[in-house]
Short mmCIF file of C-alpha atoms in Angstrom, two decimals:
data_model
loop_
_atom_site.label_atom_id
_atom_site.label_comp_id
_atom_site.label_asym_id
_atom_site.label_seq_id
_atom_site.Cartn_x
_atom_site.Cartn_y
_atom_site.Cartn_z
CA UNK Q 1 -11.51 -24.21 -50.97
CA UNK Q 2 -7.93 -23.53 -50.41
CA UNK Q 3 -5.79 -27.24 -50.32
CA UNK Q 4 -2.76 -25.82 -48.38
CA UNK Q 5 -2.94 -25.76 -44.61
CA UNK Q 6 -4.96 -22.69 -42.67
CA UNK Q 7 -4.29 -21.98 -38.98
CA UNK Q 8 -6.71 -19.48 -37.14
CA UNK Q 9 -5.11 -18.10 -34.36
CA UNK Q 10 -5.15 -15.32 -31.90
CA UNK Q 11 -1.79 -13.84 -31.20
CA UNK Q 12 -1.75 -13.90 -27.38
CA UNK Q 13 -3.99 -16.87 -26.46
CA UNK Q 14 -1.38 -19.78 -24.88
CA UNK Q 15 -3.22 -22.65 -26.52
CA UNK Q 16 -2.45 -20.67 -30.07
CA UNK Q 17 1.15 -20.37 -29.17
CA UNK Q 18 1.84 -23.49 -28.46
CA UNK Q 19 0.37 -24.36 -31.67
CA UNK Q 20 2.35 -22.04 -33.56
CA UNK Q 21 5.64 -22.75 -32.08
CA UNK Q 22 5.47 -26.77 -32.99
CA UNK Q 23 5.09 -25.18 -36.71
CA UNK Q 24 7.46 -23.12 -36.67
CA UNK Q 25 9.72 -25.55 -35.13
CA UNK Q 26 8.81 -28.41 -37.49
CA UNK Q 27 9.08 -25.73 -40.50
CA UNK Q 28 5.63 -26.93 -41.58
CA UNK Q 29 4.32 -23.93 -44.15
CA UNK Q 30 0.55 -22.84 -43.37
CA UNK Q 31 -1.38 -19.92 -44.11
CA UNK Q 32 -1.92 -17.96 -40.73
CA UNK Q 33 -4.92 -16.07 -40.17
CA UNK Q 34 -5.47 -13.74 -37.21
CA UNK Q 35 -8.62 -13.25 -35.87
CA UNK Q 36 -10.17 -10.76 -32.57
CA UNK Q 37 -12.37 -12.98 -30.23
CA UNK Q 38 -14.72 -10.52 -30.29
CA UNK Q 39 -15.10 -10.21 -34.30
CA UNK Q 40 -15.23 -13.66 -35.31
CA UNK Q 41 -15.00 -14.07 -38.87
CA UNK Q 42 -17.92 -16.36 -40.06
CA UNK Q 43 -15.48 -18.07 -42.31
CA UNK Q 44 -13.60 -18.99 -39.07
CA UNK Q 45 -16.56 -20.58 -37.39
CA UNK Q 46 -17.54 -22.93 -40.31
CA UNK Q 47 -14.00 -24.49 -39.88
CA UNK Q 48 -14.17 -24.52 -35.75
CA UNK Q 49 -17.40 -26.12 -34.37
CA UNK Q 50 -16.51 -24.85 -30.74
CA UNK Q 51 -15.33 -21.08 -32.34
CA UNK Q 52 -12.40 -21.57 -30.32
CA UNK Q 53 -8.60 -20.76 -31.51
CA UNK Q 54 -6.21 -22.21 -32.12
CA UNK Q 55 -8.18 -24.44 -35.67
CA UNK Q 56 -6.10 -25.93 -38.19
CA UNK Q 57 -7.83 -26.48 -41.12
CA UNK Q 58 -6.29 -29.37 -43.48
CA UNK Q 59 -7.83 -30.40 -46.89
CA UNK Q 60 -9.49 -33.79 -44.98
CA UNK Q 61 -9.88 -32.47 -41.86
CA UNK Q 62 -9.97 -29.62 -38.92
CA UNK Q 63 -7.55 -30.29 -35.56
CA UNK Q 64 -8.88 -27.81 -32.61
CA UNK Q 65 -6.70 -28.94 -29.84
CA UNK Q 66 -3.65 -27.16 -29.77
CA UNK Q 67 -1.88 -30.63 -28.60
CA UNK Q 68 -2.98 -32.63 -31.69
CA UNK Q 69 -2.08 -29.50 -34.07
CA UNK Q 70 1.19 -29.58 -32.40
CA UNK Q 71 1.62 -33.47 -32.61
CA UNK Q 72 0.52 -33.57 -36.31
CA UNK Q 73 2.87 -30.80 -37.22
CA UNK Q 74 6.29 -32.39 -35.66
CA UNK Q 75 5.00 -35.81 -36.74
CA UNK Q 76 6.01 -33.68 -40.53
CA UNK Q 77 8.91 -32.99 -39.14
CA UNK Q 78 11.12 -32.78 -35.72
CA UNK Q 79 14.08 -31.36 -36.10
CA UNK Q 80 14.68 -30.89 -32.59
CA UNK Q 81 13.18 -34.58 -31.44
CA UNK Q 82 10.33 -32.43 -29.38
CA UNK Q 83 8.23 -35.39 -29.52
CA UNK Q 84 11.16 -37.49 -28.31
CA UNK Q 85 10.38 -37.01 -24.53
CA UNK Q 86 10.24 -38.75 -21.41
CA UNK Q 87 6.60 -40.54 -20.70
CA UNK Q 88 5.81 -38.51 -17.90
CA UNK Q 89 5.76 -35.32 -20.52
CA UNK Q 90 2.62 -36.48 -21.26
CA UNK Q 91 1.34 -36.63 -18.14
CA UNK Q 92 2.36 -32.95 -17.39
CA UNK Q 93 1.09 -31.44 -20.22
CA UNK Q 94 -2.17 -33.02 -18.64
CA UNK Q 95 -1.72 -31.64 -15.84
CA UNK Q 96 -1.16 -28.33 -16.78
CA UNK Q 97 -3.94 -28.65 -19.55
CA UNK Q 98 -6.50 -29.55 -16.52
CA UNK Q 99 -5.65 -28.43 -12.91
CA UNK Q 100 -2.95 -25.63 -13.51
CA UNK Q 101 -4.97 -23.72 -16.15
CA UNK Q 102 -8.02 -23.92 -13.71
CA UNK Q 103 -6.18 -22.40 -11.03
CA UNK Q 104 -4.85 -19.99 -13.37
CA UNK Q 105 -7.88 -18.65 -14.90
CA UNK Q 106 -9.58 -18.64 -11.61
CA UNK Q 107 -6.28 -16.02 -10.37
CA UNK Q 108 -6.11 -14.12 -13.31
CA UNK Q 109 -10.28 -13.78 -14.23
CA UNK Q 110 -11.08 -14.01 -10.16
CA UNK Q 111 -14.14 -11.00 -11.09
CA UNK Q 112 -15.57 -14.26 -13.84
CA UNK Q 113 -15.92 -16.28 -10.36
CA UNK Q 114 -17.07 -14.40 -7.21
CA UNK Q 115 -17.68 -18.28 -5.71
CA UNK Q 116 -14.04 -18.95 -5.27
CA UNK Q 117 -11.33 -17.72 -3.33
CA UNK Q 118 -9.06 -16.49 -5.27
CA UNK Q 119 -5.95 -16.69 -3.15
CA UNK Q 120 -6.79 -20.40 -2.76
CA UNK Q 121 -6.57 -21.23 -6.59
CA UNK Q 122 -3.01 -18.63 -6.45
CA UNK Q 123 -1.66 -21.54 -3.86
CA UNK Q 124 -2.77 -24.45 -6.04
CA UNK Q 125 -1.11 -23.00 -8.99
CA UNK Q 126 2.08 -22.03 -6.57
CA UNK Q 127 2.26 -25.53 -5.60
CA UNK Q 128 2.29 -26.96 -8.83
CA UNK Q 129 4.97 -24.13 -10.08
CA UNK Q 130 7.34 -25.40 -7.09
CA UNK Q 131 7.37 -28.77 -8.52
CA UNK Q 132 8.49 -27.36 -12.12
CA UNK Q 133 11.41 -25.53 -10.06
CA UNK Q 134 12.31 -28.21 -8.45
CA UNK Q 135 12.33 -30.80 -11.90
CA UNK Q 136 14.38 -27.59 -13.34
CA UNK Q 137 16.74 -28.07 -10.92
CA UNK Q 138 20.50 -28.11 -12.82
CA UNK Q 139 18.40 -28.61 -16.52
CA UNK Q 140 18.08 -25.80 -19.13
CA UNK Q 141 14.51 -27.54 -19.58
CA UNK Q 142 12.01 -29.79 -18.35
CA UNK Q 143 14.08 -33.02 -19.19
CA UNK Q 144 17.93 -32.04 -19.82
CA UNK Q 145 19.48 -29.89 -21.80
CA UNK Q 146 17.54 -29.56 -24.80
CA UNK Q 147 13.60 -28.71 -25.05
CA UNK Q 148 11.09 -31.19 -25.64
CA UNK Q 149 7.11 -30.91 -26.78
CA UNK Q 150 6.12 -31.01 -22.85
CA UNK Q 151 8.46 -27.19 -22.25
CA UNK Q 152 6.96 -25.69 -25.43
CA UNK Q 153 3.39 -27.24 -24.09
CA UNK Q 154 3.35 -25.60 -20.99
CA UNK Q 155 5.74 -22.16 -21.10
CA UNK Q 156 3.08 -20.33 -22.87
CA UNK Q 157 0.67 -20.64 -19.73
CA UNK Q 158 3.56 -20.30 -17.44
CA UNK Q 159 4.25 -16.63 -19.64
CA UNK Q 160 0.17 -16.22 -18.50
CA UNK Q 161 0.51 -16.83 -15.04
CA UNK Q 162 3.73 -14.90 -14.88
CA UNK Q 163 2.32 -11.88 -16.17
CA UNK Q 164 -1.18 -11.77 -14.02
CA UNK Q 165 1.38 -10.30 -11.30
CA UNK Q 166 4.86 -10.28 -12.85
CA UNK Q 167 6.68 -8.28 -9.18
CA UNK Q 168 4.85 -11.33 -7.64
CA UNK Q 169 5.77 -13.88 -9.26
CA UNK Q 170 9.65 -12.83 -9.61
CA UNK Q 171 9.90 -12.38 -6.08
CA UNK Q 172 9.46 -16.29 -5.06
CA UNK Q 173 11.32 -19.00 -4.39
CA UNK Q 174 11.46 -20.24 -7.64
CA UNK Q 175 14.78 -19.67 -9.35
CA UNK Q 176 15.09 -22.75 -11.99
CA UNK Q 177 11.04 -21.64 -12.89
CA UNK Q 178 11.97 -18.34 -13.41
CA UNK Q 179 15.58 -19.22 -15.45
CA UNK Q 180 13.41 -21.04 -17.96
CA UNK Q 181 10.35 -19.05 -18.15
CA UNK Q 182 13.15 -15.77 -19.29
CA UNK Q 183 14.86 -18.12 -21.34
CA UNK Q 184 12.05 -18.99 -23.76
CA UNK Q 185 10.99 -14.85 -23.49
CA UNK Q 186 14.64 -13.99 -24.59
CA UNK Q 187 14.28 -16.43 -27.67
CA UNK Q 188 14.19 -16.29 -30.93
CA UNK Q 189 11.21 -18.66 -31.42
CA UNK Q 190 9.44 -16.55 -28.94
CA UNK Q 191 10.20 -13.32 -30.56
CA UNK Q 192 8.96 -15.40 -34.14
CA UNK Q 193 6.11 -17.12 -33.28
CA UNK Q 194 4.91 -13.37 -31.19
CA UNK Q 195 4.44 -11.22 -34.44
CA UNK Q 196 1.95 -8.89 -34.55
CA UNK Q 197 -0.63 -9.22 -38.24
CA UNK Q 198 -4.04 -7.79 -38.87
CA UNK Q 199 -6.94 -9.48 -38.14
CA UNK Q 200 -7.81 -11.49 -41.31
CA UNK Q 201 -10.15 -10.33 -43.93
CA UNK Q 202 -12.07 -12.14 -46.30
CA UNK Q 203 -9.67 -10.38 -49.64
CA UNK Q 204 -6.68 -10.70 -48.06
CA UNK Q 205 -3.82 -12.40 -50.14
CA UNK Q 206 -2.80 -15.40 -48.16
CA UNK Q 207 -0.50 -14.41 -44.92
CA UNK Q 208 2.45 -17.67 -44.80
CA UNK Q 209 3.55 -18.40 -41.31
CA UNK Q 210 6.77 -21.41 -41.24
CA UNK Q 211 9.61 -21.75 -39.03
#
């Protein structure tokens, strides 16, 4: 059994990204191993007991939630104090985590549920997107001028949402939102974190992923 650090991941899945951008951020070397949802690697679901991404495998232990991955990996090390955030981060990244990504998945995989209106769940997650305009209001990022673990928490399903309907979304009333969403696109820890690799194999020589 390998003793260095092993992420699974799947390149365009937001939980994964998050994950992999408080890595790269905190500089933290792991191996990274791609896998396709539809091919998973058996090897992949002995680490992850719910055979979802993203799974960081340590040498005591396995951390599935994309929030503790990213927590354990800038509690290594912060260079840009992302866990030095306001309180109410926390309670965003909840929010996002539970009644934002509902909505979203219900407007983006509306076919999956035939039971609910799918315009209805496109006004929840408006609603909630209006409020992140208006906290952007005269800030680079959620809390000033500098990002924090609560904008690299929840751009990656903002980037989801965006892109169900992309003319859509760029047409509203949401200027700050917007601002912020293309700033993190336009980045360099965007660009990083958003390399394409193979799907891992059981002989392939290890594949390091670090800021």
């Amino acid at each position: 059994m390998a003793h260095h650090p092993i992420l699974w991941t799947f390149r365009r899945c937001p939980y994964a990204m998050r994950a992999r951008l408080a890595l790269a951020s905190s500089g933290v070397k792991v191996e990274l191993r791609e896998i396709r949802l539809r091919e998973k690697p058996q090897a992949f679901l002995q680490t992850s007991a719910s055979g979802t991404v993203p799974a960081l495998r340590l040498s005591d232990q396995v951390i599935d939630e994309s929030l503790d991955i990213m927590v354990w990996a800038l509690e290594q090390n912060d260079p840009q104090r992302l866990l030095d955030m306001p309180k109410e981060g926390w309670g965003q990244i909840a929010e996002n985590d539970g009644p934002f990504k509902a909505a979203l998945d219900h407007t983006k995989y509306a076919t999956r549920y035939p039971e609910i209106d799918q315009l209805t769940e496109r006004r929840k997650a408006t609603s909630y997107l209006v409020n992140l305009d208006r906290q952007l209001n005269g800030r680079s990022w959620l809390f000033g001028d500098r990002p924090t673990l609560a904008d690299l928490a929840l751009l990656p399903f903002v980037r989801q949402f965006a892109h169900i309907d992309r003319e859509w979304f760029d047409a509203q009333e949401w200027p700050n939102l917007i601002a912020w969403l293309d700033r993190f696109l336009e980045s360099e820890a965007f660009k990083h974190v958003m390399n394409k690799y193979s799907p891992w194999a059981e002989d392939d020589a290890p594949l390091w992923f670090s800021g």
